[in-house]
Coordinates of C-alpha atoms and ligand atoms in Angstrom, one line a residue:
M27 CA 0.0 0.0 0.0
E28 CA 1.1 3.6 -0.7
D29 CA 1.0 6.4 1.8
L30 CA -0.1 8.8 -0.9
I31 CA -1.3 8.5 -4.5
I32 CA -1.4 11.7 -6.6
I33 CA -3.6 11.7 -9.6
G34 CA -2.5 14.1 -12.4
A35 CA 1.0 15.2 -13.4
G36 CA 0.6 18.9 -14.2
P37 CA 2.5 21.6 -12.2
A38 CA 0.2 20.9 -9.1
G39 CA 0.6 17.2 -9.1
L40 CA 4.4 17.3 -9.8
T41 CA 4.9 19.8 -7.0
A42 CA 2.9 17.7 -4.6
G43 CA 5.2 14.8 -5.7
I44 CA 8.4 16.8 -5.0
Y45 CA 7.2 17.7 -1.5
A46 CA 5.9 14.2 -0.7
A47 CA 9.0 12.5 -2.0
R48 CA 11.2 14.8 0.1
A49 CA 9.0 14.1 3.1
R50 CA 9.8 10.4 2.5
L51 CA 6.2 9.4 2.0
K52 CA 5.7 6.3 -0.1
T53 CA 4.2 8.1 -3.0
L54 CA 2.9 7.2 -6.5
L55 CA 2.0 9.8 -9.1
L56 CA -0.4 8.6 -11.7
E57 CA -0.8 10.2 -15.1
R58 CA -3.0 9.1 -18.0
L59 CA -0.8 10.4 -20.8
A60 CA 2.6 12.2 -20.6
P61 CA 3.3 14.5 -17.6
G62 CA 2.6 18.2 -18.2
G63 CA -1.2 18.9 -18.3
Q64 CA -2.5 22.0 -19.9
V65 CA 0.9 23.8 -19.6
L66 CA 2.1 21.6 -22.5
T67 CA -0.2 23.6 -24.8
T68 CA 1.4 26.9 -23.8
D69 CA 4.2 28.0 -26.1
R70 CA 5.8 30.4 -23.6
V71 CA 5.2 30.9 -19.9
E72 CA 6.1 34.5 -19.1
N73 CA 4.7 35.0 -15.6
Y74 CA 6.1 32.1 -13.6
P75 CA 8.7 33.7 -11.4
G76 CA 12.4 33.0 -11.8
F77 CA 12.5 32.8 -15.6
V78 CA 13.3 36.4 -16.7
E79 CA 13.0 35.7 -20.4
G80 CA 10.1 33.2 -20.0
I81 CA 10.3 29.4 -20.5
S82 CA 8.5 27.0 -22.8
G83 CA 5.6 25.1 -21.1
F84 CA 7.2 21.8 -22.1
E85 CA 10.6 22.7 -20.6
L86 CA 9.1 24.0 -17.4
V87 CA 7.1 20.8 -16.7
D88 CA 10.0 18.6 -17.8
R89 CA 12.2 20.3 -15.3
M90 CA 9.6 19.8 -12.6
K91 CA 9.3 16.1 -13.5
R92 CA 13.1 15.5 -13.4
Q93 CA 13.3 17.4 -10.1
A94 CA 10.6 15.1 -8.6
E95 CA 12.3 12.0 -9.9
R96 CA 15.6 13.1 -8.4
F97 CA 13.9 12.8 -5.0
G98 CA 12.7 9.3 -5.9
L99 CA 9.1 10.0 -6.9
K100 CA 7.5 7.1 -8.8
I101 CA 5.5 8.2 -11.8
E102 CA 3.4 5.7 -13.7
N103 CA 1.1 5.9 -16.7
Q104 CA -2.2 4.5 -15.5
E105 CA -5.6 5.8 -16.3
V106 CA -7.8 6.0 -13.2
A107 CA -11.3 4.7 -13.7
R108 CA -12.8 5.0 -10.2
L109 CA -12.1 5.8 -6.6
K110 CA -13.5 3.8 -3.6
F111 CA -13.6 5.2 -0.1
N112 CA -14.8 2.3 2.0
S113 CA -12.7 2.9 5.1
E114 CA -9.6 4.9 5.9
I115 CA -8.0 3.1 3.0
K116 CA -8.6 4.8 -0.4
T117 CA -8.7 2.4 -3.4
V118 CA -7.8 3.7 -6.8
V119 CA -9.1 1.5 -9.7
T120 CA -7.0 1.9 -12.8
D121 CA -6.9 0.3 -16.2
R122 CA -4.2 -2.0 -14.8
G123 CA -5.8 -3.0 -11.5
E124 CA -6.4 -1.7 -8.0
L125 CA -4.1 0.4 -5.9
E126 CA -4.4 1.4 -2.2
A127 CA -3.3 4.5 -0.3
R128 CA -3.9 6.2 3.0
A129 CA -4.4 9.6 1.3
L130 CA -5.1 11.0 -2.2
I131 CA -4.3 14.2 -3.9
L132 CA -6.4 14.9 -6.9
A133 CA -4.7 17.2 -9.4
C134 CA -6.5 16.3 -12.6
G135 CA -6.9 19.9 -13.9
A136 CA -9.4 21.1 -16.3
T137 CA -10.4 20.7 -20.0
P138 CA -11.2 23.4 -22.6
Q139 CA -14.8 24.4 -22.8
K140 CA -16.6 23.7 -26.1
L141 CA -18.8 26.3 -27.8
G142 CA -21.5 23.6 -28.3
I143 CA -22.6 24.9 -31.8
E144 CA -23.3 23.2 -35.1
G145 CA -20.2 22.0 -37.0
E146 CA -17.9 22.2 -33.9
S147 CA -17.5 18.6 -33.1
M148 CA -17.6 17.4 -36.8
L149 CA -14.8 19.8 -37.7
T150 CA -12.7 19.3 -34.6
G151 CA -9.2 18.3 -35.8
K152 CA -10.2 19.5 -39.3
G153 CA -9.9 23.2 -38.7
V154 CA -11.5 23.6 -35.3
S155 CA -8.8 23.6 -32.5
Y156 CA -8.4 24.3 -28.8
C157 CA -4.6 24.6 -29.0
A158 CA -2.8 27.3 -31.0
T159 CA 0.6 25.9 -30.0
C160 CA -0.3 22.5 -31.5
D161 CA -2.1 23.7 -34.6
G162 CA -1.1 27.3 -35.3
P163 CA 1.8 26.5 -37.7
F164 CA -0.8 24.8 -40.1
Y165 CA -2.3 28.3 -40.8
R166 CA 0.6 30.1 -42.3
D167 CA -0.7 33.2 -44.1
Q168 CA -4.3 32.1 -43.7
E169 CA -7.3 33.8 -42.0
V170 CA -8.5 32.3 -38.8
A171 CA -11.2 33.1 -36.2
L172 CA -10.6 32.9 -32.5
V173 CA -13.4 32.9 -30.0
G174 CA -12.9 34.3 -26.5
G175 CA -11.6 37.3 -24.6
G176 CA -9.7 36.0 -21.6
D177 CA -6.0 35.5 -21.0
T178 CA -5.8 32.3 -22.9
A179 CA -7.6 33.7 -25.9
I180 CA -5.4 36.8 -26.2
E181 CA -2.2 34.9 -25.5
E182 CA -3.1 32.4 -28.2
A183 CA -4.1 35.1 -30.6
L184 CA -0.7 36.7 -30.2
F185 CA 1.0 33.3 -30.8
L186 CA -1.1 32.7 -33.9
A187 CA 0.0 36.1 -35.3
R188 CA 3.4 34.5 -35.9
F189 CA 1.8 32.3 -38.6
A190 CA -1.6 33.4 -39.7
G191 CA -2.2 36.2 -42.1
K192 CA -5.2 37.5 -40.0
I193 CA -6.8 36.6 -36.7
H194 CA -10.4 37.7 -36.1
V195 CA -10.9 37.7 -32.3
I196 CA -14.6 37.2 -31.7
H197 CA -15.8 38.3 -28.3
R198 CA -19.3 38.4 -26.8
R199 CA -18.8 41.8 -25.2
D200 CA -17.0 45.1 -26.1
E201 CA -14.3 44.7 -23.5
L202 CA -11.7 42.0 -23.0
R203 CA -11.4 40.0 -19.8
A204 CA -7.6 39.4 -20.4
T205 CA -5.0 41.1 -18.4
K206 CA -4.1 44.7 -19.5
L207 CA -0.6 43.9 -20.7
L208 CA -1.9 41.2 -23.0
Q209 CA -4.6 43.6 -24.2
E210 CA -2.0 46.3 -25.1
R211 CA 0.0 43.8 -27.1
A212 CA -3.1 42.5 -29.0
F213 CA -4.3 46.0 -29.8
A214 CA -0.8 46.8 -31.2
E215 CA -0.7 43.6 -33.3
E216 CA -1.8 44.5 -36.9
K217 CA -2.8 41.0 -37.7
I218 CA -5.4 40.9 -35.0
E219 CA -8.8 42.3 -35.7
F220 CA -11.6 42.4 -33.1
V221 CA -15.2 41.4 -33.7
W222 CA -17.0 42.8 -30.7
D223 CA -20.3 42.0 -29.2
S224 CA -20.6 38.9 -31.3
I225 CA -21.4 35.2 -30.7
A226 CA -20.8 32.2 -33.0
S227 CA -23.8 30.2 -34.0
R228 CA -22.3 27.7 -36.5
I229 CA -19.0 26.6 -38.0
V230 CA -19.3 26.0 -41.7
G231 CA -17.5 23.4 -43.9
E232 CA -17.6 19.8 -45.0
S233 CA -14.1 18.3 -44.9
G234 CA -12.5 21.5 -43.5
V235 CA -13.5 24.8 -42.0
E236 CA -14.8 27.3 -44.6
G237 CA -16.3 29.9 -42.3
I238 CA -18.0 30.8 -39.1
D239 CA -21.5 32.3 -38.7
L240 CA -21.7 35.1 -36.2
K241 CA -24.4 37.3 -34.7
N242 CA -24.0 40.7 -33.2
V243 CA -25.8 40.6 -29.9
K244 CA -26.5 44.4 -29.9
T245 CA -27.9 44.7 -33.5
D246 CA -29.0 41.1 -34.0
K247 CA -27.2 41.3 -37.4
E248 CA -26.1 37.9 -38.6
F249 CA -23.0 37.5 -40.8
R250 CA -20.5 34.9 -42.0
L251 CA -16.8 35.3 -41.7
P252 CA -14.8 33.2 -44.3
V253 CA -11.9 31.6 -42.4
Q254 CA -9.9 28.5 -42.7
G255 CA -9.5 27.8 -39.0
V256 CA -11.5 28.3 -35.8
F257 CA -9.7 28.4 -32.4
V258 CA -11.8 28.3 -29.3
F259 CA -10.6 29.6 -25.9
I260 CA -13.7 30.3 -23.7
G261 CA -12.6 28.9 -20.4
T262 CA -12.3 25.4 -18.9
N263 CA -14.3 22.7 -17.2
P264 CA -13.0 20.8 -14.2
N265 CA -12.0 17.2 -14.7
N266 CA -14.1 16.1 -11.7
E267 CA -15.6 12.8 -13.0
L268 CA -13.7 10.7 -10.3
V269 CA -15.2 12.6 -7.4
K270 CA -18.2 14.5 -8.5
D271 CA -20.7 12.2 -6.8
F272 CA -19.2 12.3 -3.3
V273 CA -17.3 15.5 -2.8
K274 CA -18.5 19.1 -2.4
L275 CA -18.4 21.1 -5.6
D276 CA -19.1 24.7 -6.5
E277 CA -21.8 25.7 -9.0
R278 CA -19.4 25.2 -11.9
G279 CA -18.2 21.8 -10.7
F280 CA -14.8 22.8 -9.3
V281 CA -13.9 21.0 -6.1
I282 CA -14.2 23.0 -2.9
A283 CA -11.2 22.8 -0.6
N284 CA -10.1 24.9 2.3
N285 CA -6.7 26.7 2.7
D286 CA -5.1 23.4 3.6
M287 CA -6.4 21.8 0.3
E288 CA -8.7 19.5 2.4
T289 CA -12.0 18.6 0.6
S290 CA -15.2 17.5 2.2
V291 CA -13.8 13.9 2.3
P292 CA -11.2 13.2 4.9
G293 CA -7.9 12.1 3.3
L294 CA -8.8 13.5 -0.1
F295 CA -7.0 16.7 -1.1
V296 CA -7.0 18.7 -4.3
A297 CA -4.6 21.1 -6.0
G298 CA -4.4 23.1 -9.2
D299 CA -7.1 23.9 -11.8
I300 CA -9.6 21.4 -10.5
R301 CA -10.0 23.5 -7.3
S302 CA -12.7 26.1 -6.8
K303 CA -10.7 29.4 -6.7
L304 CA -10.1 32.9 -8.1
L305 CA -7.0 32.5 -10.1
R306 CA -5.8 29.5 -12.2
Q307 CA -2.1 29.9 -12.8
I308 CA 1.0 27.7 -12.7
S309 CA 2.1 29.8 -9.7
T310 CA -1.1 29.1 -7.7
A311 CA -1.1 25.4 -8.8
V312 CA 2.4 24.8 -7.4
G313 CA 1.6 26.5 -4.1
E314 CA -1.5 24.3 -3.7
G315 CA 0.5 21.2 -4.7
A316 CA 3.0 21.9 -1.9
T317 CA 0.3 22.6 0.6
A318 CA -1.7 19.5 -0.3
A319 CA 1.4 17.3 0.1
F320 CA 2.2 18.8 3.5
A321 CA -1.5 18.5 4.7
A322 CA -1.6 14.9 3.4
E323 CA 1.6 14.1 5.4
K324 CA -0.1 15.4 8.6
Y325 CA -3.2 13.4 7.8
I326 CA -1.3 10.2 7.2
D327 CA 0.7 10.6 10.4
S328 CA -2.6 11.1 12.3
Q329 CA -3.9 7.8 10.9
K330 CA -0.8 5.7 11.7
Ligands
NAP406 P1 -11.6 32.8 -18.7 O1 -10.7 33.8 -18.0 O2 -12.7 32.2 -18.0 O3 -12.1 33.6 -20.0 C1 -13.0 33.0 -20.8 C2 -13.4 34.0 -22.0 O4 -14.3 33.3 -22.8 C3 -14.0 35.2 -21.4 O5 -13.6 36.3 -22.2 C4 -15.5 34.9 -21.7 O6 -16.3 36.0 -21.9 C5 -15.5 34.0 -22.9 N1 -16.6 33.1 -22.9 C6 -16.9 32.2 -22.0 N2 -18.0 31.4 -22.4 C7 -18.2 31.8 -23.7 C8 -19.2 31.4 -24.6 N3 -20.0 30.4 -24.4 N4 -19.1 32.0 -25.8 C9 -18.3 33.0 -26.1 N5 -17.4 33.4 -25.2 C10 -17.3 32.8 -24.0 O7 -10.7 31.6 -19.3 P2 -9.2 31.5 -19.8 O8 -8.8 32.6 -20.6 O9 -9.1 30.1 -20.3 O10 -8.4 31.6 -18.4 C11 -8.6 30.6 -17.4 C12 -7.7 31.0 -16.2 O11 -6.4 30.8 -16.5 C13 -7.9 32.5 -15.8 O12 -7.8 32.6 -14.4 C14 -6.7 33.1 -16.4 O13 -6.3 34.3 -15.8 C15 -5.7 32.1 -16.4 N6 -4.7 32.2 -17.4 C16 -3.6 33.0 -17.2 C17 -2.6 33.2 -18.2 C18 -1.5 34.1 -17.9 O14 -1.4 34.6 -16.8 N7 -0.6 34.3 -18.8 C19 -2.7 32.5 -19.4 C20 -3.8 31.7 -19.6 C21 -4.8 31.6 -18.6 P3 -16.6 37.1 -20.8 O15 -15.4 37.9 -20.6 O16 -17.8 37.9 -21.4 O17 -17.0 36.3 -19.6

């Protein structure tokens, strides 16, 4: 049996792993795919302290992973199907069998929100994308639409400007939510054009994207923008499937935890984007990962 199982190897899970391994807890970190989480889709991280010139998302998490392994953290690729909380022992059912631990840290993160409009799922991977870092280079000198007005949307629009000929940023209001510095950069970028007060109603195309149908919410005017790609950055949904039936969630499904990362279930801690909170950043995720590991250590000691 493990002392601690951490589920999810983004910055929150890897940091929890570093702290747990240094505390000499018998710890296993489980990840479905490769370690990294959403940060892997970020080309350049500019606001994580310590990297004056910024650092690529891939390199940052790779460093975190190597750091955790240096302290002896075990990281395995196993997809978790279910959790069982019958007693003080937590059972983690994976695609390879059952594992047991005294405490769990859930750091499964969040997944991009879909628009939920006609044509979106049919054309996903054929012109509709949720990752500019992954797909941006396919749109060299082409025209693309990008939906959203938050930090992710504006960062990704600026990244796309390296490749695309024009980026139409479609936002449902006439003011961006993104941080002011990103706004200034976007307004100064000639390739970025804003389509204000507009919502998307349909993505048009057969084997690839040919356009996006929009409606101005103030005038009710409907119009089509001919584009070859559509990027969607309208927020995220928590990956709460494993716990949604037995842990307290907020109205959007994010897991509620106190300052010590304790959830409503004793011995179950959370960290990172899955947690209900104000600010989803790498810097907040790592702080929560460290706290969750420390709190889990105290919990495990109290159970022994
Ligand atoms: P977000 O801050 O929730 O922004 C989502 C954007 O999409 C908002 O502009 C919202 O419009 C719009 N939107 C939501 N639902 C929509 C819909 N159905 N149709 C059209 N537009 C819709 O999400 P995010 O940008 O992914 O950021 C998530 C978190 O990560 C935030 O805390 C953010 O600060 C953080 N983040 C930080 C950085 C950075 O610091 N460099 C980078 C990326 C993300 P409204 O504005 O009208 O609500």
